[in-house]
Every structure is written in structure tokens, then in C-alpha cells.
mmCIF file of C-alpha atoms and ligand atoms in Angstrom:
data_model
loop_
_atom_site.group_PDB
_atom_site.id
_atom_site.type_symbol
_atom_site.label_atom_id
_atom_site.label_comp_id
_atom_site.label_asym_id
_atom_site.label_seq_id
_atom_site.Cartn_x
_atom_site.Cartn_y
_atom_site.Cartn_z
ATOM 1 C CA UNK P 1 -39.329 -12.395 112.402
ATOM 2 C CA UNK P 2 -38.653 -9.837 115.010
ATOM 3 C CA UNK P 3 -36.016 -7.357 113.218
ATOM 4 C CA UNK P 4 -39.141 -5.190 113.342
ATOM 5 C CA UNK P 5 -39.846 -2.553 110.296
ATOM 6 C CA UNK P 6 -38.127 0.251 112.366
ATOM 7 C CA UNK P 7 -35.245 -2.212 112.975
ATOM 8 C CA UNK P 8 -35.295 -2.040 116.954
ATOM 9 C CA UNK P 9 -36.208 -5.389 118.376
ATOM 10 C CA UNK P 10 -38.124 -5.871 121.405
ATOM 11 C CA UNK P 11 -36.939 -8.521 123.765
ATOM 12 C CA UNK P 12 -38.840 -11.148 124.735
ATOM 13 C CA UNK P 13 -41.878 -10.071 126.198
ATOM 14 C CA UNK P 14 -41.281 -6.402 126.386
ATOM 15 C CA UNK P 15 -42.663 -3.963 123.851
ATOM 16 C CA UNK P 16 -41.992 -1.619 125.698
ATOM 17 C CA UNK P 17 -38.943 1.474 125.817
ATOM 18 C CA UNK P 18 -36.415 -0.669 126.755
ATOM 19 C CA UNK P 19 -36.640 -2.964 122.967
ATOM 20 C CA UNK P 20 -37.816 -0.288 120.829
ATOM 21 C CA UNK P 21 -35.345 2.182 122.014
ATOM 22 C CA UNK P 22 -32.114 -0.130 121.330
ATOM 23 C CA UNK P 23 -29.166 0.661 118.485
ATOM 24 C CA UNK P 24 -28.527 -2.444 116.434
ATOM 25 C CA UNK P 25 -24.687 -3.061 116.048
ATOM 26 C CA UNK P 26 -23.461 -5.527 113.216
ATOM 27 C CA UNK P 27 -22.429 -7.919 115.653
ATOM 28 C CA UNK P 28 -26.061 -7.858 117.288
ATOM 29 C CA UNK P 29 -27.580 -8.336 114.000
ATOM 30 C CA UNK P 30 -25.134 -10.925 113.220
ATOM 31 C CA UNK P 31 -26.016 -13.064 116.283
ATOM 32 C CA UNK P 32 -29.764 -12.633 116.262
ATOM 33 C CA UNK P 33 -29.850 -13.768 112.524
ATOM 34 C CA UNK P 34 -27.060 -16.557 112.621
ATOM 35 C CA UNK P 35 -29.860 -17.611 115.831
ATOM 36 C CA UNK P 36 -33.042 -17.205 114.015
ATOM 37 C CA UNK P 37 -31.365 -19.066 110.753
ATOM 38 C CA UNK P 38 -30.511 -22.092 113.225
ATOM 39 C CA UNK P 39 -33.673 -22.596 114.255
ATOM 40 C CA UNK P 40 -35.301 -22.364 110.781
ATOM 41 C CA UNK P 41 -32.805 -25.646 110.016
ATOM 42 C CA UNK P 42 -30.727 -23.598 107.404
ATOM 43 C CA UNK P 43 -27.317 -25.391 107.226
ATOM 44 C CA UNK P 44 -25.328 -22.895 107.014
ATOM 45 C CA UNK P 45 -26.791 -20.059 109.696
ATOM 46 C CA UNK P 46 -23.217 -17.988 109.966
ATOM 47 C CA UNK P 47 -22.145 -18.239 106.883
ATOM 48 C CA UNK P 48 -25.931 -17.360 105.052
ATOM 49 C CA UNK P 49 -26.101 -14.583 107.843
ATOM 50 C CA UNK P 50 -22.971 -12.514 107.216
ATOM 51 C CA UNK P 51 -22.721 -12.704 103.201
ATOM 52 C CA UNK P 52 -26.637 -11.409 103.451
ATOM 53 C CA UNK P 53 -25.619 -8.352 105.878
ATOM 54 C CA UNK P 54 -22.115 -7.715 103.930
ATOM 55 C CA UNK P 55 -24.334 -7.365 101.021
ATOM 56 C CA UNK P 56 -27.189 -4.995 102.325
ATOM 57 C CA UNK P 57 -24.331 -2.737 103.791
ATOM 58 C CA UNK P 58 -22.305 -2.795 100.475
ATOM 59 C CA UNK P 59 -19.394 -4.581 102.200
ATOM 60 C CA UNK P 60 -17.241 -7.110 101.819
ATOM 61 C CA UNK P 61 -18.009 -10.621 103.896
ATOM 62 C CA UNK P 62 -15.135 -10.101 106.180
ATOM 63 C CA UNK P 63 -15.046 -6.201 106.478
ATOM 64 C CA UNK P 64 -18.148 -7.110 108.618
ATOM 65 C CA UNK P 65 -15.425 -8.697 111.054
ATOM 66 C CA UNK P 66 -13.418 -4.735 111.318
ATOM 67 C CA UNK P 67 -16.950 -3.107 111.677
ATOM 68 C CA UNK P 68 -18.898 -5.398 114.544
ATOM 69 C CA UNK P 69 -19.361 -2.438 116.797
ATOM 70 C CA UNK P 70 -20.848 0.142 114.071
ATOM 71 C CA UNK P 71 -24.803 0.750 114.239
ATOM 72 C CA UNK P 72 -26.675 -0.307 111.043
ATOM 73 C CA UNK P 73 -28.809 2.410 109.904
ATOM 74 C CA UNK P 74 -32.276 1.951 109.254
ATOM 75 C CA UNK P 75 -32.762 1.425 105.701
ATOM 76 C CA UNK P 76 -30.054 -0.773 105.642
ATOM 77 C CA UNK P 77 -31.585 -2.596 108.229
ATOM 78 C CA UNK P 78 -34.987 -3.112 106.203
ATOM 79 C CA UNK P 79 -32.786 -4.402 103.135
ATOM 80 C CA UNK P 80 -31.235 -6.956 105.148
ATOM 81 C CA UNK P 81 -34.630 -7.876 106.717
ATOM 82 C CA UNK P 82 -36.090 -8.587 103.476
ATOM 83 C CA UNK P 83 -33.158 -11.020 102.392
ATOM 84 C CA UNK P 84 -33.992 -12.739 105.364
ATOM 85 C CA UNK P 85 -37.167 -12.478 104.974
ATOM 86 C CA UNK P 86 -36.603 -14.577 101.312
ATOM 87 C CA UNK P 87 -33.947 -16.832 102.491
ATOM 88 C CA UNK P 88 -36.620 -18.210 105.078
ATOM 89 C CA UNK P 89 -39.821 -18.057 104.205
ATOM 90 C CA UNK P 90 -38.816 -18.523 100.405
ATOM 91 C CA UNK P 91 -35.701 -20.631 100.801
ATOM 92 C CA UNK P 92 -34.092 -18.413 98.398
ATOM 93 C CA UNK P 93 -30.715 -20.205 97.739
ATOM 94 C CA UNK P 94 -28.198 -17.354 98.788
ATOM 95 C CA UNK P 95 -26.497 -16.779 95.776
ATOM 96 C CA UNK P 96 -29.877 -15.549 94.003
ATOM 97 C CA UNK P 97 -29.987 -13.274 96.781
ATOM 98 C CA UNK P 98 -26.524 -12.047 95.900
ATOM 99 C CA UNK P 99 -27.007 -12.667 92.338
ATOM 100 C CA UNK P 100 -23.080 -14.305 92.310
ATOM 101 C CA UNK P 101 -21.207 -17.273 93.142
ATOM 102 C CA UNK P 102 -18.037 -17.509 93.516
ATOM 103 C CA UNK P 103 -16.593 -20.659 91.036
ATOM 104 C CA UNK P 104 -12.905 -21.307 90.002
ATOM 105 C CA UNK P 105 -11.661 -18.133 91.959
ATOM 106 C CA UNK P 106 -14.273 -16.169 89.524
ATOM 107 C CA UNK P 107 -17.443 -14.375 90.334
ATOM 108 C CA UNK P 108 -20.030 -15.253 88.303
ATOM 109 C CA UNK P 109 -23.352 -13.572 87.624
ATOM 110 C CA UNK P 110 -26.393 -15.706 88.398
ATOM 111 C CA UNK P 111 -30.127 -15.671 88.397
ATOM 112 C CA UNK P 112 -33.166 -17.736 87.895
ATOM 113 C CA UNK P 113 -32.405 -19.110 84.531
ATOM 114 C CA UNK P 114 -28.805 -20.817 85.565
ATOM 115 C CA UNK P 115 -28.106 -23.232 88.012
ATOM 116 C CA UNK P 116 -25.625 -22.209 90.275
ATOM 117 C CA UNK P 117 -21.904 -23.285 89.631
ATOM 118 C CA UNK P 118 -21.293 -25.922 92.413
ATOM 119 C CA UNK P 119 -17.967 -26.722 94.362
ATOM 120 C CA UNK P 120 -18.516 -30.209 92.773
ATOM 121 C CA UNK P 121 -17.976 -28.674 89.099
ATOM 122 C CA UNK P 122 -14.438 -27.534 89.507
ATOM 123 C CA UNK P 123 -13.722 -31.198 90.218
ATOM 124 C CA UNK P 124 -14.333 -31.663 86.177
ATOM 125 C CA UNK P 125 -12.051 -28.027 85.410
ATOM 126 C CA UNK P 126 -9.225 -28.990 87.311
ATOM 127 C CA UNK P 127 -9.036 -32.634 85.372
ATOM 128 C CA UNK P 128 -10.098 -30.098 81.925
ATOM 129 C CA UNK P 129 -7.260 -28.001 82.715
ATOM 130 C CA UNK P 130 -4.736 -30.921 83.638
ATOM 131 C CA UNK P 131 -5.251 -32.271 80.245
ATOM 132 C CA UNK P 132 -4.707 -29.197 78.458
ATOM 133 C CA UNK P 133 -1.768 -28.444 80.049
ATOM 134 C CA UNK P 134 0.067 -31.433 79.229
ATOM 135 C CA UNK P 135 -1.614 -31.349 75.618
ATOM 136 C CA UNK P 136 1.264 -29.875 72.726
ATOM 137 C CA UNK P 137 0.592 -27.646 71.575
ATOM 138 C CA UNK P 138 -1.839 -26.317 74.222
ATOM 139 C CA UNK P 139 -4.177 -24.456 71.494
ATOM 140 C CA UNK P 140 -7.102 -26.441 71.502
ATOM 141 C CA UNK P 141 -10.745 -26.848 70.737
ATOM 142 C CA UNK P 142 -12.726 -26.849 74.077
ATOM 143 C CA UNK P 143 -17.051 -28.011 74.106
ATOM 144 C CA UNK P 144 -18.830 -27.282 77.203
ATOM 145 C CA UNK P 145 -22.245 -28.512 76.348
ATOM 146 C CA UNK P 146 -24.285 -27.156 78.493
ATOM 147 C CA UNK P 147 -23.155 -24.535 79.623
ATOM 148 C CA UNK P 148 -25.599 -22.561 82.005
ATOM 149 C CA UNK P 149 -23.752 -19.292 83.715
ATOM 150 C CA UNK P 150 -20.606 -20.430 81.489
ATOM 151 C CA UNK P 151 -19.022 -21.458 84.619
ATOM 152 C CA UNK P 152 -17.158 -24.125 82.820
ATOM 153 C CA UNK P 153 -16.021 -22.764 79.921
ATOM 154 C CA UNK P 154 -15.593 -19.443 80.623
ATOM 155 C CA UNK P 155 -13.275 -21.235 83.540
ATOM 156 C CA UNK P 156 -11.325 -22.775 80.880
ATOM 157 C CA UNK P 157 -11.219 -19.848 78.690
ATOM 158 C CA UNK P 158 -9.881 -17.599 81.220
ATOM 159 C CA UNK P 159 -7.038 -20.340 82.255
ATOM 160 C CA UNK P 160 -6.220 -21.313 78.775
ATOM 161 C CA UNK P 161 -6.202 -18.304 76.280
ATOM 162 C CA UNK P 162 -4.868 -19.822 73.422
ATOM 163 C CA UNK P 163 -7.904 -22.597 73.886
ATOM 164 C CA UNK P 164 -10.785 -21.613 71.556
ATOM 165 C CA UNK P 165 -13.825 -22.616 73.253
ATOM 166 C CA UNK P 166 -17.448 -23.175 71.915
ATOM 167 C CA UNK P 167 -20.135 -23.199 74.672
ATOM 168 C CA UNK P 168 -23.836 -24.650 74.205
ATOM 169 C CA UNK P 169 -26.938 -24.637 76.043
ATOM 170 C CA UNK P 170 -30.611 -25.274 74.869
ATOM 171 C CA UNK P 171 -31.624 -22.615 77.194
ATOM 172 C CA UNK P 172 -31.407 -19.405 74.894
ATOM 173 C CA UNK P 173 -31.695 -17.087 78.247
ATOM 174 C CA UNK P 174 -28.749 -19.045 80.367
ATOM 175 C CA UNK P 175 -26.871 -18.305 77.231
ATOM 176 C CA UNK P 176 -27.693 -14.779 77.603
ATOM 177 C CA UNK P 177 -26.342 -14.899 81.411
ATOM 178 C CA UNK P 178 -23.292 -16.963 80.168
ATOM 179 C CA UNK P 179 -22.398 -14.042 77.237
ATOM 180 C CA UNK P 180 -22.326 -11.612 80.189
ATOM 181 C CA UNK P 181 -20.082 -13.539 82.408
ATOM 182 C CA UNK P 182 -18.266 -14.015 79.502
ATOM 183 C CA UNK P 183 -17.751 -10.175 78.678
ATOM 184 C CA UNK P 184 -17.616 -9.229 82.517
ATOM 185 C CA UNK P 185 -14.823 -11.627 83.104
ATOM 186 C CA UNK P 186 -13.015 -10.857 79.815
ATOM 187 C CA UNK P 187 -12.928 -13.894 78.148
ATOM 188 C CA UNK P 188 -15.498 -13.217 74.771
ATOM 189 C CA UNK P 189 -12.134 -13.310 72.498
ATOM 190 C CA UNK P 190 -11.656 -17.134 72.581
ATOM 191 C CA UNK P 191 -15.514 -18.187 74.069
ATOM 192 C CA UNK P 192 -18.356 -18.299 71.573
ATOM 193 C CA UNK P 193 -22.334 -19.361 72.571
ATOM 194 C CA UNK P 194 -24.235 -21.720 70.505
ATOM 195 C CA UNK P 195 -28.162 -21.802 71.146
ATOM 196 C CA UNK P 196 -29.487 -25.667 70.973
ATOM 197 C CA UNK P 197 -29.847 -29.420 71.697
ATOM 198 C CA UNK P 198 -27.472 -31.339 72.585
ATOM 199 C CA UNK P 199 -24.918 -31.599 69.921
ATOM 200 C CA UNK P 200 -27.322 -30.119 67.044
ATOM 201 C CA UNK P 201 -25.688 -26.337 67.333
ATOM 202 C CA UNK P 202 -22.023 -27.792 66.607
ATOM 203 C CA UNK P 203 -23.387 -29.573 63.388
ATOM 204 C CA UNK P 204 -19.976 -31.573 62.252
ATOM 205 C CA UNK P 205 -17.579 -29.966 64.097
ATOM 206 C CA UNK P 206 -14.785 -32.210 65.907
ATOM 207 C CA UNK P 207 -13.045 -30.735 69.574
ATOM 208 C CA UNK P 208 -9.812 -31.782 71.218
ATOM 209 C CA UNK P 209 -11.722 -31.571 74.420
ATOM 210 C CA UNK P 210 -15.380 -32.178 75.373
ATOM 211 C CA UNK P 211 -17.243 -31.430 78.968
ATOM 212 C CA UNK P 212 -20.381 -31.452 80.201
ATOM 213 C CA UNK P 213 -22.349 -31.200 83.539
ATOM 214 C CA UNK P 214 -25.877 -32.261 82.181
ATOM 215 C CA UNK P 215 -28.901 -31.794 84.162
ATOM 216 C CA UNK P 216 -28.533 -35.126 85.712
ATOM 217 C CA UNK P 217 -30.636 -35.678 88.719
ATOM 218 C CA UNK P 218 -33.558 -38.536 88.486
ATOM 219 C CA UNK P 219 -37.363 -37.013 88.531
ATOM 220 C CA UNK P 220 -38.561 -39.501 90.377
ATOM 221 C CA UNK P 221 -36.291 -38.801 93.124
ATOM 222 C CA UNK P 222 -36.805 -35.271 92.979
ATOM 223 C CA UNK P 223 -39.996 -35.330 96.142
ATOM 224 C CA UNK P 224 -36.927 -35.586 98.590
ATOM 225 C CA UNK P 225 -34.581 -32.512 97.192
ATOM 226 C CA UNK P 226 -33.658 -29.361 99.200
ATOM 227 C CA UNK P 227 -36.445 -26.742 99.036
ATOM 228 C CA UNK P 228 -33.744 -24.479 97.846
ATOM 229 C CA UNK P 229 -33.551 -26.135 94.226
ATOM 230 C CA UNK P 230 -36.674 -24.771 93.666
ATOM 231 C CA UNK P 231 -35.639 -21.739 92.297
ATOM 232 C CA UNK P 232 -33.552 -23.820 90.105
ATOM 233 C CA UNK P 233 -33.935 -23.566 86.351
ATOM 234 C CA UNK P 234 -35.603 -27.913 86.129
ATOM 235 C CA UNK P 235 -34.229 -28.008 82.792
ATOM 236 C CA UNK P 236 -30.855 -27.493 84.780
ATOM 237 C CA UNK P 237 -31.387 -30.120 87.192
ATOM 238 C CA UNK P 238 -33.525 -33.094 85.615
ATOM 239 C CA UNK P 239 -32.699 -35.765 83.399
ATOM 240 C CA UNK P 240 -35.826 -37.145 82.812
ATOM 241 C CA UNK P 241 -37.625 -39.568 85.204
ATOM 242 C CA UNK P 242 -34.141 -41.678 85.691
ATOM 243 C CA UNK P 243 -31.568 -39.042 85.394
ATOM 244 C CA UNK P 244 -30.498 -40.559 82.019
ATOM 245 C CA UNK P 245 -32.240 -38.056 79.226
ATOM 246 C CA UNK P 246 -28.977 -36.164 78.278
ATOM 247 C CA UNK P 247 -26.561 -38.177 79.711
ATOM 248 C CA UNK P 248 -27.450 -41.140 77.393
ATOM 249 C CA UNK P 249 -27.541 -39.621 74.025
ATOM 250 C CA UNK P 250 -24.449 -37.705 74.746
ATOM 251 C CA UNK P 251 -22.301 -41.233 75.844
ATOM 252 C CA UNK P 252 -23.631 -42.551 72.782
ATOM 253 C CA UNK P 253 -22.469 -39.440 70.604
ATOM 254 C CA UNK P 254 -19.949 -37.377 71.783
ATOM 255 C CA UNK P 255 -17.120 -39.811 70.131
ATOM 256 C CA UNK P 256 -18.111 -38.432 66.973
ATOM 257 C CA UNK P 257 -17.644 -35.066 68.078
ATOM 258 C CA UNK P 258 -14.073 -35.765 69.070
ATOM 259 C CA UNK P 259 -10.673 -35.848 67.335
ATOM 260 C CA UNK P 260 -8.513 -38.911 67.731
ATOM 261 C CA UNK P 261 -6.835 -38.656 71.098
ATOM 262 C CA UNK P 262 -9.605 -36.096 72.131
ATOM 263 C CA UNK P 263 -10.705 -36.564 75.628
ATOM 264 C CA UNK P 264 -13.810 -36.213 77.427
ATOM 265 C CA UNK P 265 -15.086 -35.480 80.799
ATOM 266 C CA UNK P 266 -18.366 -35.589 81.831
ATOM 267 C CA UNK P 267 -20.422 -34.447 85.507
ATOM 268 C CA UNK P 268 -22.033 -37.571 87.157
ATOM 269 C CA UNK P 269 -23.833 -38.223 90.236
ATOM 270 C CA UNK P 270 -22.379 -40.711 91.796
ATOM 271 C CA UNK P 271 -24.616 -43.468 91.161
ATOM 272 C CA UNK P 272 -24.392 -42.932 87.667
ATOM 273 C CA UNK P 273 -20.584 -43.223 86.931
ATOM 274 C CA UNK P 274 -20.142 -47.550 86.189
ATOM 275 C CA UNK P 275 -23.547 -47.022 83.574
ATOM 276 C CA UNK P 276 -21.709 -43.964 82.277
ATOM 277 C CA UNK P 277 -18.297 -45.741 82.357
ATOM 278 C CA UNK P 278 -19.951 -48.459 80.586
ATOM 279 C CA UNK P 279 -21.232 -46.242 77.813
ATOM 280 C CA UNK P 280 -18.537 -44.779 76.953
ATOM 281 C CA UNK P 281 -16.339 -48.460 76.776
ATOM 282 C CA UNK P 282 -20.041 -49.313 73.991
ATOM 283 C CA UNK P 283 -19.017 -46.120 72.073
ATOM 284 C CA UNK P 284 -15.700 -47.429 72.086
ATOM 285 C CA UNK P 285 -13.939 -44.828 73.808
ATOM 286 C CA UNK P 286 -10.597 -46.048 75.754
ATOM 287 C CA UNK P 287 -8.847 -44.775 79.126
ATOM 288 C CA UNK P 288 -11.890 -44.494 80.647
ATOM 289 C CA UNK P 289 -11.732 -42.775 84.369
ATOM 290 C CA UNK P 290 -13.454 -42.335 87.250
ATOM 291 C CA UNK P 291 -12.861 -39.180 89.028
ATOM 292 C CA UNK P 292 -13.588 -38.425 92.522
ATOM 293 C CA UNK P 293 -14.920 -34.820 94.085
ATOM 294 C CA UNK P 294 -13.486 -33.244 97.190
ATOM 295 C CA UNK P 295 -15.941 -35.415 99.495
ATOM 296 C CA UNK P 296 -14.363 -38.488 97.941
ATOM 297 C CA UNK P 297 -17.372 -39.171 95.461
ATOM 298 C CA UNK P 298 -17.561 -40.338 91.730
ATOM 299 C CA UNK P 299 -18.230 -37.052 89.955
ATOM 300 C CA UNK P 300 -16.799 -37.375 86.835
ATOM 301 C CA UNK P 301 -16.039 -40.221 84.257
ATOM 302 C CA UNK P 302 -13.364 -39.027 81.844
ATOM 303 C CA UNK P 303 -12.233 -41.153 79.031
ATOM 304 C CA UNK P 304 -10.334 -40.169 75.751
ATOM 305 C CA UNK P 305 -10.917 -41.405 71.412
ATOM 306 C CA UNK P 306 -8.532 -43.497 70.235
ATOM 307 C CA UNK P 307 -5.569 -42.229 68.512
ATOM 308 C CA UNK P 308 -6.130 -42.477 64.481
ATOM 309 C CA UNK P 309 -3.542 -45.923 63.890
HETATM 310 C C1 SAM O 401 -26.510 -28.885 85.397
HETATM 311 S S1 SAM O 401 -26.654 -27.432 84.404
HETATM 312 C C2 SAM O 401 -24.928 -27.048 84.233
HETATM 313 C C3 SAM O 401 -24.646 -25.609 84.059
HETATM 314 C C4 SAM O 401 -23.142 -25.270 84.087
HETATM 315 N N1 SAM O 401 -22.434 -25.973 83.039
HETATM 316 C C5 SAM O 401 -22.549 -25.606 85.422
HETATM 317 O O1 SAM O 401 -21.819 -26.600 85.504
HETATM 318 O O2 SAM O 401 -22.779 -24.873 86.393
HETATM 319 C C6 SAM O 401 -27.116 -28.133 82.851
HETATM 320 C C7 SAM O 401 -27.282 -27.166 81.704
HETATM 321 O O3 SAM O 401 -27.581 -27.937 80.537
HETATM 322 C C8 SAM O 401 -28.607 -27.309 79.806
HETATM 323 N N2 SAM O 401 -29.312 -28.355 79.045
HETATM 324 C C9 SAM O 401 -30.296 -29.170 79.454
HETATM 325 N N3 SAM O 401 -30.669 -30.011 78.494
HETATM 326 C C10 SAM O 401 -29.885 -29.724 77.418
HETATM 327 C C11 SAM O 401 -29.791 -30.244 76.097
HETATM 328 N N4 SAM O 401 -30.581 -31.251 75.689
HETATM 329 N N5 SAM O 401 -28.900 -29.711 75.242
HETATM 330 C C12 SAM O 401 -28.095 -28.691 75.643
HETATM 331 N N6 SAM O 401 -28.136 -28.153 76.892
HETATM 332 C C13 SAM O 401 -29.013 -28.665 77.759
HETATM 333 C C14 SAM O 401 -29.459 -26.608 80.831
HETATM 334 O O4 SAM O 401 -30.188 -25.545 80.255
HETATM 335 C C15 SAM O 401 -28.420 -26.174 81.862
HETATM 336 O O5 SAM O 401 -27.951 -24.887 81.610
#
């Protein structure tokens, strides 16, 4: 690191007036970080360096781009140093250093205790809210099991007011997180939180619609993840040793949980969605569907209860 505490950096090899003496610009501390995050092999150098300087100045992301000539003071300076200081050294994913992610045009608190809403998520709200739409009437009884920041169903509740939406997770402080997104984003009138396991906190309950982005990722496979998902809640991101722990139980369930014509849509990596397909066909679910993200991947396998005859 050379942003040094008094946030003048020498250049190479000279400690001397001509470093120490020198104004840092936004645009200078833009390059020098964008630079320095390159060669530490984060993907995103640009991108990580100007949300981390828009949010030690108290700007907005692209207000940097109207203020690239104005000197950054000091203390602002040693904020910024320290968030880079994390997102190298610590490979603090960037939206714990923020403490938001942006997820269905919504900001969303995060922290420790909640994974991160992922890009690949709204592939399963869009097909959610498709469904609902064409659903009369449109009042219906939403699940998101699972819920974590509430990204799902607080997405859902915010799109769909007349839905009344029940959100779970066995983790009682993501649930904590997701109550505050809920109030912050002015949703709590048709979004309740349920503390528990799997489909235990809904008791005998049926829903019109049922979705779920389980921690799904295999624990043996987990040596060659990011460093970043580290900081990731593991009950968030592990499904036991084969990825399987929640996803199993709730195929083999969730048709209970559901009215006739109900549907259900369910987060998948893609290896997963022909055994998850296939479960859902045992439980004797119909229309089953595979859905792909943006990237062109299976993410989600969707399928519906049968109509009563
Ligand atoms: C992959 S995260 C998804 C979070 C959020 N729904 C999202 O899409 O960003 C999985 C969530 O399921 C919760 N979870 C894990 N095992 C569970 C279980 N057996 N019953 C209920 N929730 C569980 C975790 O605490 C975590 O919040």
C-alpha cells in the first residue's frame, strides 16, 4: 500500500519533497487504486475502486465522474485507505464494505449474517412475478423460505401489494436484517418473518406460490471458492457435503405446502437442475421448468401442483 497515512504518495523511489508534497485529486486516487486492485487480481479493479471512494466521500458512484479534479481531504483519504486496505488484504466482498447491494432496483441492507442478493436471484423474481401477474385474482400467498436479507420476498412484496407474503429463515439474526429491509423499504404491511427449519415455522399452512434460493453449494467443492465468500454466512452457502441438504427435503415436501395449481420456483446451481427436475416429477408435481440466468445457465427449476380434478 502506498496511499501513505498522510495521504501523499511518494513516487517510486523518491521519498523525498517532490511525493510527499503532492495534492491527491479523485481522478489520481481513482487511477492509482483501479492500478493497485489489478495487480492484486481483483476482478473488478474500476468498478471496486470508485463505489469504495464514492462511499468514503459520501457521494454517489457517478458524482465521482463531475468531481475528478477536486482534492480529497485527508481524513477522507484515510477512510478510503482502510476500505482498501480490507478489500485486499481481507478480501472483503464490497458490498460488506458498503453494507448494501443493490437487488431488483432496491437497496438492501447487508452484513455478515446474510449472503448477499446475487444478479442470479432476480432470475427466480422475474419468473415469481410473471406468474403472479397472470394469476386472477393477483392476491396471493407468497413463501420465500429462506429468506436471508429478504431480498426475495421483500422483492415480491414491494411489486405485488395485494400478495401477502410469509418469509422464513433458520437464521434468527438474517431475519433480523430481513425485518429491517423490510421496514426501510416499506413493505412490513403484507411481509411477515418466521424463525425456523425448513418448512417447520409454516406448520400446515398451504401458499399459491413457493421460492427458495437454499444454501446450495457442495462442501466438498468448497477448497476452490472465491476468498471473498468467506465472509459469507456458511449456513448461507452450503448444502451439506453434496449441495443436496435443503434442497432434498424441500423437493420432497414443498407439494404439501402448496395449493392445487400453486407453483414453485426454486434457485439451483446449474448442475443440480435434471436431479431437482427429477424430484419434483417423484413428488408428483407437473409443468416442470428449467429456467435459465442472464449468462444462459440453469438457475431455476419451476414446476406447479396439479389442479384439484
Ligand atoms: C443462499 S441464502 C439465500 C438468501 C436470500 N434468499 C437470497 O436469495 O439472497 C440461503 C438462506 O437459507 C437459510 N437457510 C439455510 N438452511 C435453512 C433451513 N434448513 N431452513 C430455513 N432456512 C435455511 C440461510 O440462513 C440463508 O439465509
Amino acid at each position: 500500500m502506498t496511499i501513505e497515512g498522510n495521504g501523499r504518495v511518494p513516487s517510486k523511489g523518491a521519498s523525498g519533497s517532490r511525493g510527499e508534497n503532492r495534492v491527491w485529486t479523485v481522478l489520481d486516487l481513482l487511477r492509482w487504486t483501479t492500478k493497485h486492485f489489478s495487480e492484486q487480481g481483483l476482478e473488478t479493479p474500476r468498478l471496486d475502486a470508485e463505489l469504495l471512494l464514492a462511499h468514503a466521500l459520501g457521494l454517489e458512484r457517478l458524482t465521482l465522474y463531475l468531481q475528478f479534479d477536486k482534492p480529497v481531504e485527508s481524513g477522507e483519504r484515510s477512510a478510503f485507505r482502510e476500505l482498501i486496505r480490507r478489500r485486499v488484504s481481507e478480501r472483503v466482498p464490497i458490498s460488506l464494505l458498503l453494507g448494501q447491494r443493490e437487488f431488483w432496483s432496491r437497496s438492501f441492507r447487508v452484513t455478515e449474517d446474510v449472503l448477499t442478493p446475487r444478479p442470479d436471484t432476480e432470475t427466480l423474481v422475474e419468473a415469481a412475478l410473471e406468474v403472479i401477474r397472470q394469476a386472477s385474482p393477483r392476491s396471493c400467498r407468497v413463501l420465500d423460505l429462506g429468506t436471508g436479507s429478504g431480498a426475495i420476498g421483500i422483492s415480491l412484496a414491494a411489486e405485488c401489494p395485494e400478495a401477502q407474503v410469509t418469509a422464513t429463515d433458520i437464521c434468527p439474526k438474517a431475519l433480523q436484517i430481513a425485518q429491517r429491509n423490510a421496514d426501510e423499504l416499506q413493505v412490513s404491511e403484507n411481509i411477515r418473518f418466521l424463525q425456523g427449519d425448513l418448512f417447520g415455522p409454516i406448520g400446515a399452512e398451504t401458499f399459491d406460490l413457493i421460492v427458495s434460493n437454499p444454501p446450495y453449494l457442495a462442501r466438498s467443492e468448497s477448497g476452490g471458492l472465491a476468498p471473498e465468500l468467506s465472509h459469507e454466512p456458511e449456513q448461507a452457502l452450503f448444502g451439506g457435503p453434496d449441495g443436496y441438504a435443503v434442497l432434498r427435503p424441500f423437493a420432497a415436501g414443498v407439494g404439501e405446502r402448496m395449493e392445487p395449481g400453486g407453483w414453485v420456483g426454486v434457485e439451483i446451481d446449474p448442475g443440480q437442475a435434471d436431479v431437482v427436475a427429477g424430484w419434483f416429477a417423484e413428488a408428483g408435481l407437473c409443468e416442470i421448468d428449467i429456467l435459465n440466468d442472464l449468462a444462459g445457465r440453469p438457475r431455476v427449476v419451476s414446476a406447479r401442483k396439479k389442479t384439484a380434478t
